[in-house]
mmCIF file of C-alpha atoms (C1' of nucleotides) in Angstrom:
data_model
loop_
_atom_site.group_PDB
_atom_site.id
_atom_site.type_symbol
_atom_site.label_atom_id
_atom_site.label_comp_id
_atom_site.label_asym_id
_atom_site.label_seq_id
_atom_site.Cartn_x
_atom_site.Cartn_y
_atom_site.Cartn_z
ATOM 1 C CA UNK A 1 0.000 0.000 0.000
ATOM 2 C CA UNK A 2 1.300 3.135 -0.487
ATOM 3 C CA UNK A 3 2.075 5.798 1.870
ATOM 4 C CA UNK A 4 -0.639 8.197 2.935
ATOM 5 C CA UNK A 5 0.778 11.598 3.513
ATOM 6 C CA UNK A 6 -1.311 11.965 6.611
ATOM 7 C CA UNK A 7 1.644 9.189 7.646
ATOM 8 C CA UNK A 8 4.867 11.047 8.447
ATOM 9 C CA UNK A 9 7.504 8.630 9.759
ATOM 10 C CA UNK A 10 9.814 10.698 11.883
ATOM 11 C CA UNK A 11 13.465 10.804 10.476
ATOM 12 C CA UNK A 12 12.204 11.715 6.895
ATOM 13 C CA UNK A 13 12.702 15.733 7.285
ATOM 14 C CA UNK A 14 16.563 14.666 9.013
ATOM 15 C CA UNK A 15 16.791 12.100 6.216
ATOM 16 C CA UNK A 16 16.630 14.995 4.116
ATOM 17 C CA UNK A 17 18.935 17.418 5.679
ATOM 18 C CA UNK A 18 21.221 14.642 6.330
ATOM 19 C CA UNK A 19 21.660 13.935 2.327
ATOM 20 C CA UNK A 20 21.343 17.666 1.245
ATOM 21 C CA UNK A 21 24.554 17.996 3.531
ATOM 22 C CA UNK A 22 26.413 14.999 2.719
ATOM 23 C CA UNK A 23 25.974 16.047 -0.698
ATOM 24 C CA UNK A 24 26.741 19.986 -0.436
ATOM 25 C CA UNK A 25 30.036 18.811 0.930
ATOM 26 C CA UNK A 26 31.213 15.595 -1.111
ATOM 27 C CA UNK A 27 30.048 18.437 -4.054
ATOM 28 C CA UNK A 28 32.498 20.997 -2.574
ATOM 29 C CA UNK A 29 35.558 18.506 -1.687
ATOM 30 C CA UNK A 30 35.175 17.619 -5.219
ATOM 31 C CA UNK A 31 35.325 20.950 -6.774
ATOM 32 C CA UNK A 32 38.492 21.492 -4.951
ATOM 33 C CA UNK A 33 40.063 18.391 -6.382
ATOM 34 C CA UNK A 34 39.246 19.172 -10.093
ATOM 35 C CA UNK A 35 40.036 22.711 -9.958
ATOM 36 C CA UNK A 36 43.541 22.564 -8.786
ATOM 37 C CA UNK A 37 44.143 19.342 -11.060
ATOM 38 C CA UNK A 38 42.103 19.889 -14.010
ATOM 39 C CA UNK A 39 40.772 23.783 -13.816
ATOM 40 C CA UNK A 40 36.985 22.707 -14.049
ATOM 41 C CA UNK A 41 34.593 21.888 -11.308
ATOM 42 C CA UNK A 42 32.086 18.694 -10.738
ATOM 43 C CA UNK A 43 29.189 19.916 -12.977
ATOM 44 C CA UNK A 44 31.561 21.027 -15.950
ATOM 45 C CA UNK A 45 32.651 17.110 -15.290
ATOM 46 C CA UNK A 46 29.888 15.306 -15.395
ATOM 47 C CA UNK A 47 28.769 17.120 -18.369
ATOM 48 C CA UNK A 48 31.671 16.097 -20.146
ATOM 49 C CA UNK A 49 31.316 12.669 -19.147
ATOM 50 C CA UNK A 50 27.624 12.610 -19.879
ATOM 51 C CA UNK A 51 28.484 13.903 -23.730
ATOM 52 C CA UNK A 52 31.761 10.775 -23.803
ATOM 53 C CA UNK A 53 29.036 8.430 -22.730
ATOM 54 C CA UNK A 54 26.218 9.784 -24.999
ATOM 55 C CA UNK A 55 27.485 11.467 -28.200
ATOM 56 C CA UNK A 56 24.897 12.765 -30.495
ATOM 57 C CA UNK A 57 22.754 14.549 -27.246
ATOM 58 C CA UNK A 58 20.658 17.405 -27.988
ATOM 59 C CA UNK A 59 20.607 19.979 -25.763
ATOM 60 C CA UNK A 60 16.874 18.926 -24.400
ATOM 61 C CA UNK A 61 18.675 15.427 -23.536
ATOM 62 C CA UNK A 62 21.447 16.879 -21.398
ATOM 63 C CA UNK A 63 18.921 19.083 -19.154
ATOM 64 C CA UNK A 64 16.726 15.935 -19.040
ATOM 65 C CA UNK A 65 19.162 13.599 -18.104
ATOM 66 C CA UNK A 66 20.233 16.487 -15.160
ATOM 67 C CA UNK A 67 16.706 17.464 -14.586
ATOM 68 C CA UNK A 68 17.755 21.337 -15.083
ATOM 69 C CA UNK A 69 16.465 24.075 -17.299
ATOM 70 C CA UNK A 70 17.276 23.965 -21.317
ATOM 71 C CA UNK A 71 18.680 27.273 -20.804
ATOM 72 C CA UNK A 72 21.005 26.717 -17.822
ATOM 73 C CA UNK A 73 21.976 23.883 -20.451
ATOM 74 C CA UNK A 74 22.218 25.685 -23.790
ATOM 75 C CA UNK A 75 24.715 28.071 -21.996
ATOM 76 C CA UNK A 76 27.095 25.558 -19.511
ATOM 77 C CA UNK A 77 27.114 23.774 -23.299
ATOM 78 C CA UNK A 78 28.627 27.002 -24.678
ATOM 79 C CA UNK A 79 31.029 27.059 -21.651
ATOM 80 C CA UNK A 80 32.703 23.677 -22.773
ATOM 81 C CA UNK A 81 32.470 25.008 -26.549
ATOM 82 C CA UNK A 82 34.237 28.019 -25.994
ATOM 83 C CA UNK A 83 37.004 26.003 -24.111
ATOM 84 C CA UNK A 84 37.331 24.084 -27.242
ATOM 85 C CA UNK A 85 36.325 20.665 -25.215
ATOM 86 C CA UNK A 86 32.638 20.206 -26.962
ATOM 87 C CA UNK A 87 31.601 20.378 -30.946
ATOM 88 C CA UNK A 88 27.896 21.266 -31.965
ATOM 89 C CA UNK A 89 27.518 19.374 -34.755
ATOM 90 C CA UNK A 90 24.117 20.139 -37.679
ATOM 91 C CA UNK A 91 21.630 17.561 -36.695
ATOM 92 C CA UNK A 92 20.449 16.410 -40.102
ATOM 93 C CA UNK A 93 17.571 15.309 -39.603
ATOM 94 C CA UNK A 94 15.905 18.628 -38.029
ATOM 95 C CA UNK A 95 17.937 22.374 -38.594
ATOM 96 C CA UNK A 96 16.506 23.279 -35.176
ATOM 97 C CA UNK A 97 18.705 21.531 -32.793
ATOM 98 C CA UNK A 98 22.455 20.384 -32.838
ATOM 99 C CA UNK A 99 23.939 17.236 -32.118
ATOM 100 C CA UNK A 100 26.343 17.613 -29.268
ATOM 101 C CA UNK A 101 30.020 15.543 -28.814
ATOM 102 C CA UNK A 102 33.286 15.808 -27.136
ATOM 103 C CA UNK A 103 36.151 17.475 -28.972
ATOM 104 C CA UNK A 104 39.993 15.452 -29.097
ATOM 105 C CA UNK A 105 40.931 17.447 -26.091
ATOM 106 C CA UNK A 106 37.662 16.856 -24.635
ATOM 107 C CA UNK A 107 37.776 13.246 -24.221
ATOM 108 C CA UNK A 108 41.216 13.714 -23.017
ATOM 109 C CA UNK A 109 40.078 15.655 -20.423
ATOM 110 C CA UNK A 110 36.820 14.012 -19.730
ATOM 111 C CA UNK A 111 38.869 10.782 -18.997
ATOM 112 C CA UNK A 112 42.034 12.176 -17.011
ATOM 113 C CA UNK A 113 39.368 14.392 -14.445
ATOM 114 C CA UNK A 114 36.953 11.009 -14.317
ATOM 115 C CA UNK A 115 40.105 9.336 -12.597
ATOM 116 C CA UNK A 116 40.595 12.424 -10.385
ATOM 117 C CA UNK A 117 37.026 12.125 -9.908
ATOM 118 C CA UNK A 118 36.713 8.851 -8.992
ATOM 119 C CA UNK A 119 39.913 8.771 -6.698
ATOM 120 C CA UNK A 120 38.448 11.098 -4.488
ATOM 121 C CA UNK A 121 34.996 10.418 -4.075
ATOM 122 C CA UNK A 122 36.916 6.294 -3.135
ATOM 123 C CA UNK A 123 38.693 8.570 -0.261
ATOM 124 C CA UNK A 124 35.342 10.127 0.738
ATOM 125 C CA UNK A 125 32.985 7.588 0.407
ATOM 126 C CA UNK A 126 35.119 4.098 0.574
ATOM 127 C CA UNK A 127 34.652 3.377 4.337
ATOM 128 C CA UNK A 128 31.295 4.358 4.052
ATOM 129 C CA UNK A 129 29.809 2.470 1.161
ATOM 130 C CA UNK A 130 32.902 0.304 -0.148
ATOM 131 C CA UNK A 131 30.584 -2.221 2.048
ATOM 132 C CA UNK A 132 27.458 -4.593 1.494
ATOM 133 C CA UNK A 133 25.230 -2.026 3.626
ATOM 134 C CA UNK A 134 26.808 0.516 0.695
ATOM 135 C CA UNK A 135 25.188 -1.645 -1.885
ATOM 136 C CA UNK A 136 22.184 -2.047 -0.620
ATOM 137 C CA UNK A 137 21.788 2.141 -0.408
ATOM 138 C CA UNK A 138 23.045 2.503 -3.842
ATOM 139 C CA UNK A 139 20.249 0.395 -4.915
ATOM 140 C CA UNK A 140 17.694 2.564 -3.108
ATOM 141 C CA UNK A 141 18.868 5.490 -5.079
ATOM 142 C CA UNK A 142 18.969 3.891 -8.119
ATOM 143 C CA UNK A 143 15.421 2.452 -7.456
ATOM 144 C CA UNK A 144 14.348 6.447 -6.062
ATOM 145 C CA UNK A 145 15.667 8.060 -9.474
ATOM 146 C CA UNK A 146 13.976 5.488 -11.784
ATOM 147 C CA UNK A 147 10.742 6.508 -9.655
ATOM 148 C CA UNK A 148 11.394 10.433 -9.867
ATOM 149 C CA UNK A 149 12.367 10.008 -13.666
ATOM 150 C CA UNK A 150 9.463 8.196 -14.645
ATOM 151 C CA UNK A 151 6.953 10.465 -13.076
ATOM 152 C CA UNK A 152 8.773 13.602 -14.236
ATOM 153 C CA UNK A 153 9.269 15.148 -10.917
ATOM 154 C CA UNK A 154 11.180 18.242 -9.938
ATOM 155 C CA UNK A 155 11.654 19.143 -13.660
ATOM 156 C CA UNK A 156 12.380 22.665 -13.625
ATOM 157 C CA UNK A 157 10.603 25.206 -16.640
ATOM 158 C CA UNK A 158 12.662 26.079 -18.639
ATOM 159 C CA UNK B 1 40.911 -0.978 7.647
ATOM 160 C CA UNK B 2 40.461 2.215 5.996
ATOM 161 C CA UNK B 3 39.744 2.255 1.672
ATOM 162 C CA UNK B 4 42.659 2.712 -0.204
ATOM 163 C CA UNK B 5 42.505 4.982 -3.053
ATOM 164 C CA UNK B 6 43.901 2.289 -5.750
ATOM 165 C CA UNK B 7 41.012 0.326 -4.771
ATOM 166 C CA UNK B 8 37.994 1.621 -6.991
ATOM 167 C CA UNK B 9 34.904 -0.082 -5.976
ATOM 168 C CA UNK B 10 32.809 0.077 -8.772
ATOM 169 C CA UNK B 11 29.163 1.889 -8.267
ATOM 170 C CA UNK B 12 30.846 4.732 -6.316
ATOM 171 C CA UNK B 13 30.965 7.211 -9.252
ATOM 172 C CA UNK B 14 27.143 5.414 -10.372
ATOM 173 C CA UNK B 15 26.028 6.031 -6.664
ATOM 174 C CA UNK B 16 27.008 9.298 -6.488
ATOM 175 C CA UNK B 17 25.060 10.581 -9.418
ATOM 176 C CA UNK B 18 21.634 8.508 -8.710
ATOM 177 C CA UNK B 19 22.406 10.790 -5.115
ATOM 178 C CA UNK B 20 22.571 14.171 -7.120
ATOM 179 C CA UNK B 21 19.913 13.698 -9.069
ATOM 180 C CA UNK B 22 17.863 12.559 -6.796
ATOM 181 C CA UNK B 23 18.566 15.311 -4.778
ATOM 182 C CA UNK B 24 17.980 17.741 -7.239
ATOM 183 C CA UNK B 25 14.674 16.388 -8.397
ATOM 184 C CA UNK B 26 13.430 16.519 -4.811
ATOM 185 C CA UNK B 27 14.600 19.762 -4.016
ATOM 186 C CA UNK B 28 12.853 21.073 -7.358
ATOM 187 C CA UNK B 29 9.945 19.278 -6.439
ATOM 188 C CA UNK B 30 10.434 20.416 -2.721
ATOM 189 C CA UNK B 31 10.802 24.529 -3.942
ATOM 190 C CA UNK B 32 7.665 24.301 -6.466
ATOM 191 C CA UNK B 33 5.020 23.066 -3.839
ATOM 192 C CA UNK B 34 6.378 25.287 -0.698
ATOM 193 C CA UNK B 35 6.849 28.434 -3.528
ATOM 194 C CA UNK B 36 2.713 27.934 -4.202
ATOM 195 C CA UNK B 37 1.689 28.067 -0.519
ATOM 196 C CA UNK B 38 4.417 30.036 1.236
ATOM 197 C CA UNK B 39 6.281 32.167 -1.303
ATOM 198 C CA UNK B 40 9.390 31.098 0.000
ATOM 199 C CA UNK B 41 11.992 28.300 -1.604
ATOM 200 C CA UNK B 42 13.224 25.384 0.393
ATOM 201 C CA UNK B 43 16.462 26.998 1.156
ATOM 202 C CA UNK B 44 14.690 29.669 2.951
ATOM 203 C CA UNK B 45 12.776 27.258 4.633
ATOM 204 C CA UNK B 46 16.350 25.304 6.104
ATOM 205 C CA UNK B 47 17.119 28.739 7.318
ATOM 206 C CA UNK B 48 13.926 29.708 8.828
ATOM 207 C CA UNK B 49 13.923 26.442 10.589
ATOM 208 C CA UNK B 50 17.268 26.397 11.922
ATOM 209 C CA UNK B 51 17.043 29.396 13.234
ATOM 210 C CA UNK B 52 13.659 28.130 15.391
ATOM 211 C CA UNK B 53 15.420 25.428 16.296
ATOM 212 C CA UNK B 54 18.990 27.270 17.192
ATOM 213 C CA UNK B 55 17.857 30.430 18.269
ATOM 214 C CA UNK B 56 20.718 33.039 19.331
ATOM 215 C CA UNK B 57 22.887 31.070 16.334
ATOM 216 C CA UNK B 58 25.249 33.736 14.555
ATOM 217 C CA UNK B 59 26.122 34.430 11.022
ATOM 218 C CA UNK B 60 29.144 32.197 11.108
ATOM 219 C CA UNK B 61 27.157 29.051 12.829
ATOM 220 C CA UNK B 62 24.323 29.279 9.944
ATOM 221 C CA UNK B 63 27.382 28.983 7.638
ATOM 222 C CA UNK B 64 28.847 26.286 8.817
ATOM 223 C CA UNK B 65 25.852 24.478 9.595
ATOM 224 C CA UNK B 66 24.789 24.325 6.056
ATOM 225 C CA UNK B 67 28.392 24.270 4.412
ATOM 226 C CA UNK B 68 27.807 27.265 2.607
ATOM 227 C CA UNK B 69 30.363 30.412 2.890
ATOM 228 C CA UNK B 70 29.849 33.029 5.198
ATOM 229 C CA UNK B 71 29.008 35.874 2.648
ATOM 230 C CA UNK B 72 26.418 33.719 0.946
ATOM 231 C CA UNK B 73 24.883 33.509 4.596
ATOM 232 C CA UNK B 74 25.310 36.902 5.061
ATOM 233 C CA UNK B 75 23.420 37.962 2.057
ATOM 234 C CA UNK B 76 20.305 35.510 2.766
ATOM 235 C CA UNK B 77 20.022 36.425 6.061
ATOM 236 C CA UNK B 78 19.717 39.946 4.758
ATOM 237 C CA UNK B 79 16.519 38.477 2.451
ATOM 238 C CA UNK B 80 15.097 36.620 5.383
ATOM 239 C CA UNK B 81 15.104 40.284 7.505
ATOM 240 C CA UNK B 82 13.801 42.338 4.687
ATOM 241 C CA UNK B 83 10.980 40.418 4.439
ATOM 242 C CA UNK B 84 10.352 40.552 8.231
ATOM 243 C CA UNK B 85 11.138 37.105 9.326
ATOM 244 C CA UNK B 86 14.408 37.274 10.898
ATOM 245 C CA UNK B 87 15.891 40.005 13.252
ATOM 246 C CA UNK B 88 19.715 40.439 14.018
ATOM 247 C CA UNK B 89 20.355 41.494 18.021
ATOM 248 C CA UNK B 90 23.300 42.815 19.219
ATOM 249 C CA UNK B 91 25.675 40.621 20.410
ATOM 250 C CA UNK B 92 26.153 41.534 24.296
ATOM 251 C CA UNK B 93 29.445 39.469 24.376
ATOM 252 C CA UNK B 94 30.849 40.436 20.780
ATOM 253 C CA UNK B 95 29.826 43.708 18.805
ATOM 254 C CA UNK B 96 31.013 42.308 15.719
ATOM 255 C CA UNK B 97 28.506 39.674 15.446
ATOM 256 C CA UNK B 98 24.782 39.261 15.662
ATOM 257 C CA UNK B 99 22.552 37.197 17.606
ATOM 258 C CA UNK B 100 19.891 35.675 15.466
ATOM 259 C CA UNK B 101 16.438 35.141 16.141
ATOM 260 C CA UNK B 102 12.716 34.596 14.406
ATOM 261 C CA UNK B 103 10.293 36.946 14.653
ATOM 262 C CA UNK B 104 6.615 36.440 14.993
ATOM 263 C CA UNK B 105 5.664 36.228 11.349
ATOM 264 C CA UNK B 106 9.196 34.023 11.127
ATOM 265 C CA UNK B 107 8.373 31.567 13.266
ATOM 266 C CA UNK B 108 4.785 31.281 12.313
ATOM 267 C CA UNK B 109 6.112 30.653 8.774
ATOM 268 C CA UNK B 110 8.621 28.351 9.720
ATOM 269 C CA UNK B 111 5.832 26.273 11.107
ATOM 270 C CA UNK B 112 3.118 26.216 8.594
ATOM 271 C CA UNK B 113 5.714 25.698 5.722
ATOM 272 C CA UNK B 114 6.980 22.848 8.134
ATOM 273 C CA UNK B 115 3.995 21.159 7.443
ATOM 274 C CA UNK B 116 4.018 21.818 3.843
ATOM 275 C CA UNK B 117 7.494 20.570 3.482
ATOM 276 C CA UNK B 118 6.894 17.109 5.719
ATOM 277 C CA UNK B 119 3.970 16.695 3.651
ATOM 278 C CA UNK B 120 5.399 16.798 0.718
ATOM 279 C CA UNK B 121 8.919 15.011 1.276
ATOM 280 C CA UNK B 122 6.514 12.163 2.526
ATOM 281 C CA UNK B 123 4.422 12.130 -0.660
ATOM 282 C CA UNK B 124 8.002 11.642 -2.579
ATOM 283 C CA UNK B 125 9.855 9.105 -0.132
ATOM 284 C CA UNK B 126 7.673 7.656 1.824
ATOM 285 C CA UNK B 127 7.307 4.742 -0.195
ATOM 286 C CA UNK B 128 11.334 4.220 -0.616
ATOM 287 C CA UNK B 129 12.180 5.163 2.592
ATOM 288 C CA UNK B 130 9.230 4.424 5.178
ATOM 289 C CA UNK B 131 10.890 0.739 5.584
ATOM 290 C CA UNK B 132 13.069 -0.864 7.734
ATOM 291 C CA UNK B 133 15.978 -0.567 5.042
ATOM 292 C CA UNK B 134 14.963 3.026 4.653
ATOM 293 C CA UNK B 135 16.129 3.610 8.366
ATOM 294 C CA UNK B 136 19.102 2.015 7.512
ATOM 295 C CA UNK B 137 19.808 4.328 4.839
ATOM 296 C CA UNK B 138 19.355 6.964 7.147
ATOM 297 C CA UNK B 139 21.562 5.716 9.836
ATOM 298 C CA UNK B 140 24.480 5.893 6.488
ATOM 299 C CA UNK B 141 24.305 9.106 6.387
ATOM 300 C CA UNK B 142 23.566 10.192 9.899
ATOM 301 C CA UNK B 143 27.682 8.773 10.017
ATOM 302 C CA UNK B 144 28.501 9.664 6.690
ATOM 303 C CA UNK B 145 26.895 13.400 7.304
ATOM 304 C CA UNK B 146 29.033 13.446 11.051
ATOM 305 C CA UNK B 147 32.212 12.483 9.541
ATOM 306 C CA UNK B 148 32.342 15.069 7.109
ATOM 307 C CA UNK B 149 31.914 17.480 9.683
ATOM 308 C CA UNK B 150 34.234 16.366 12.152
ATOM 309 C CA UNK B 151 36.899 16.042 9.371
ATOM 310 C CA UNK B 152 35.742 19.761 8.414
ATOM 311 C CA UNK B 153 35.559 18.630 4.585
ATOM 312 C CA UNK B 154 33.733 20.527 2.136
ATOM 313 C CA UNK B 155 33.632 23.976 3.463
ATOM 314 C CA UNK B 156 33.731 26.896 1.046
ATOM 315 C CA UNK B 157 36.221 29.432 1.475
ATOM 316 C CA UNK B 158 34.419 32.528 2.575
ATOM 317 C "C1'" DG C 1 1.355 25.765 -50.547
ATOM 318 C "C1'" DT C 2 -0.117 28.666 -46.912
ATOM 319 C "C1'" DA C 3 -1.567 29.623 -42.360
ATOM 320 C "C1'" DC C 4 -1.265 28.006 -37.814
ATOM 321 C "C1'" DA C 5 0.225 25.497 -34.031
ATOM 322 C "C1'" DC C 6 4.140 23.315 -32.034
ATOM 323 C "C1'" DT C 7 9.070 22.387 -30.907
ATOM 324 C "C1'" DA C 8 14.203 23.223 -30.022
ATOM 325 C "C1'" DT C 9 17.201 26.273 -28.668
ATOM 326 C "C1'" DA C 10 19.265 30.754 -27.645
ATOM 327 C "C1'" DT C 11 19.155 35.010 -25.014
ATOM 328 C "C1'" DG C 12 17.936 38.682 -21.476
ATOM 329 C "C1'" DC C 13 16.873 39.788 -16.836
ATOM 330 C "C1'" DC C 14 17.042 38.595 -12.201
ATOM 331 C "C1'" DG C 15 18.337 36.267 -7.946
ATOM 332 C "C1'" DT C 16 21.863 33.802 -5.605
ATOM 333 C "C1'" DG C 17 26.455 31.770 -4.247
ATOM 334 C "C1'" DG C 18 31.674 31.774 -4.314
ATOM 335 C "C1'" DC C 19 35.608 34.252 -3.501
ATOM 336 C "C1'" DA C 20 38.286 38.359 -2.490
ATOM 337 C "C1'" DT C 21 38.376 42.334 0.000
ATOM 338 C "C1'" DA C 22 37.003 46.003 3.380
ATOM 339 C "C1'" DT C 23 35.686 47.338 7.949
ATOM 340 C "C1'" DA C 24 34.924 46.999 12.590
ATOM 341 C "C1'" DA C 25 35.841 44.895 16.853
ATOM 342 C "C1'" DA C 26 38.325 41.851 19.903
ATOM 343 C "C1'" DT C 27 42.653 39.944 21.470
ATOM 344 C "C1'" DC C 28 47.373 39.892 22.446
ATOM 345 C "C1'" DA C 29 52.111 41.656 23.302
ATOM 346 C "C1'" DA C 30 54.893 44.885 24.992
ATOM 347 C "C1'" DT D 1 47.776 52.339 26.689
ATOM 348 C "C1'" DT D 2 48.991 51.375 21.977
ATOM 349 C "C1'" DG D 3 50.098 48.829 17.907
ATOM 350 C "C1'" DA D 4 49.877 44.334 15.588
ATOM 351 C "C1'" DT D 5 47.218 40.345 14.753
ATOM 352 C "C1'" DT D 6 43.156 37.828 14.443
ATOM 353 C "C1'" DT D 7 38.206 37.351 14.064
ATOM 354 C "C1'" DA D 8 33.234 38.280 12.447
ATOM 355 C "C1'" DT D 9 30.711 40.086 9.186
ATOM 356 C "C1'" DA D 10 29.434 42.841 5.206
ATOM 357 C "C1'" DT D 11 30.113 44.065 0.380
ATOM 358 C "C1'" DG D 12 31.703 44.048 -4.564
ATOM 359 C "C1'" DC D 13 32.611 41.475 -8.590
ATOM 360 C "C1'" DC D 14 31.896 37.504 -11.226
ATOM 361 C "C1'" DA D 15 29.781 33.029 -12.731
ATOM 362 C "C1'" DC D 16 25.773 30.454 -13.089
ATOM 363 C "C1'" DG D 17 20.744 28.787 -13.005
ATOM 364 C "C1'" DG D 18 15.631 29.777 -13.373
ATOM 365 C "C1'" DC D 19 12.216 31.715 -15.925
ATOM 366 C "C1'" DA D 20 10.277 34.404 -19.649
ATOM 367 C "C1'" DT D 21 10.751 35.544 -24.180
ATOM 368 C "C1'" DA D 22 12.547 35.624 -29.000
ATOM 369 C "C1'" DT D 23 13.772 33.172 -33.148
ATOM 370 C "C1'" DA D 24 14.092 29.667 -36.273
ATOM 371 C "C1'" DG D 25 12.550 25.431 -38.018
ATOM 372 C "C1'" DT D 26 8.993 21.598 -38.217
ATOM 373 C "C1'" DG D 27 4.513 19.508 -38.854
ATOM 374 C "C1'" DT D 28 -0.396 19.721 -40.025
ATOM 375 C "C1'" DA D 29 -4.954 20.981 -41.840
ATOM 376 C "C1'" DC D 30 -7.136 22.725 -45.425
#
DNA sequence: GTACACTATATGCCGTGGCATATAAATCAA
DNA sequence: TTGATTTATATGCCACGGCATATAGTGTAC
């Protein structure tokens, strides 16, 4: 049965606060780490790894897959092009939109930060989740997004 | 034993994004519904409710509370007092510094969009988290959320 | 094929946060 | 005391995201 809203477990709202915190300052430790080693911070990176992992994106895909605004997106995509690390490409089959993909320099950099990236967050999160209790979380989360994603939630305008 | 950095459990990196996306979805969600009945976003909510619940708290406390930098802090307690909800008293033991405190109209809003806010973050996790495993999750980041802290990672500069 | 609705993206304005700096006050050394 | 140092906060400049709008291209009905 679901839950009825007029149900309110305790420990959601510090749930909440909990995970907004956690993740303000993994996001934070993070940004240190790529700027001094690669000059760009955590959401410059996982752009750039979204684009290695899924060339030919429109710009609607990318603020999809991030669940933020098409405009926020059109311009952190002209960010990366102006650095020379992304290429809009003429979409062929419609003049409107532009097929996005990494430059040379691009992937270069997309794959040195990912193992700055993924170095740090080990130091940060190993103890924590490097465990079978970790597992089972990262399955909640996974099993939480597929929810939020297939009912469209927290999708922001524009 | 403590992780090592050479070893790379994979999922981490995986983990990590089902966590900001999730988070990002719910906050979205979170802003729209307390925007429509309180005019306020949920950031302005944390602060409003902090400050009930640590009354006297100064500028510097918020800021490290919520891992954000001290001018940020600054500037949205600033907001909060414009708009009546928040009043700055001297600091008997330190002129530099406020004291921080609700007003009326603060703490009554603090309250009702309390109730907004629980309602809603039930209506989106109740289902994934109202469990047994869901208090385990929480316990994960209860000690992944004090560990941070103590090891005073994540802080912005300023 | 032309008018009309719809879609994809780019752009402008605004609010907000980070970071550097300024200012005021407290603390410390002599 | 007084001068140097440190601390607490406020402020200015910049980057970035949300939202509204503008523009260009697509699809559809007739």
């Amino acid at each position: 049965m679901a839950y009825k809203s007029s149900d309110q477990p305790a420990g959601l709202p510090e749930l909440f606060s909990d995970l907004v915190r956690c993740e303000t300052r993994l996001y934070n430790a993070l940004n240190d780490r790529l700027r001094e080693r690669h000059a760009i911070v955590t959401s410059q990176f996982e752009f750039l790894r979204h684009l290695r992992d899924h060339p030919g994106s429109r710009v609607a895909d990318v603020a999809a897959a991030f669940a933020i605004g098409i405009g926020a997106t059109s311009k952190g995509i002209d960010r990366l092009e102006r650095d020379g690390w992304v290429a809009r490409r003429p979409n062929p089959a419609d003049r409107r939109s532009s097929l996005l993909e990494l430059t040379g320099e691009g992937r270069e950099l997309a794959d040195a930060a990912e193992a700055t990236f993924t170095e740090r967050l080990t130091e940060l999160l190993g103890d924590v989740f490097g465990t079978p209790g970790g597992a089972a979380v990262a399955q909640v989360f996974a099993t939480l997004r597929a929810a939020l994603e297939r009912d469209r939630i927290g999708l922001p305008t524009g």
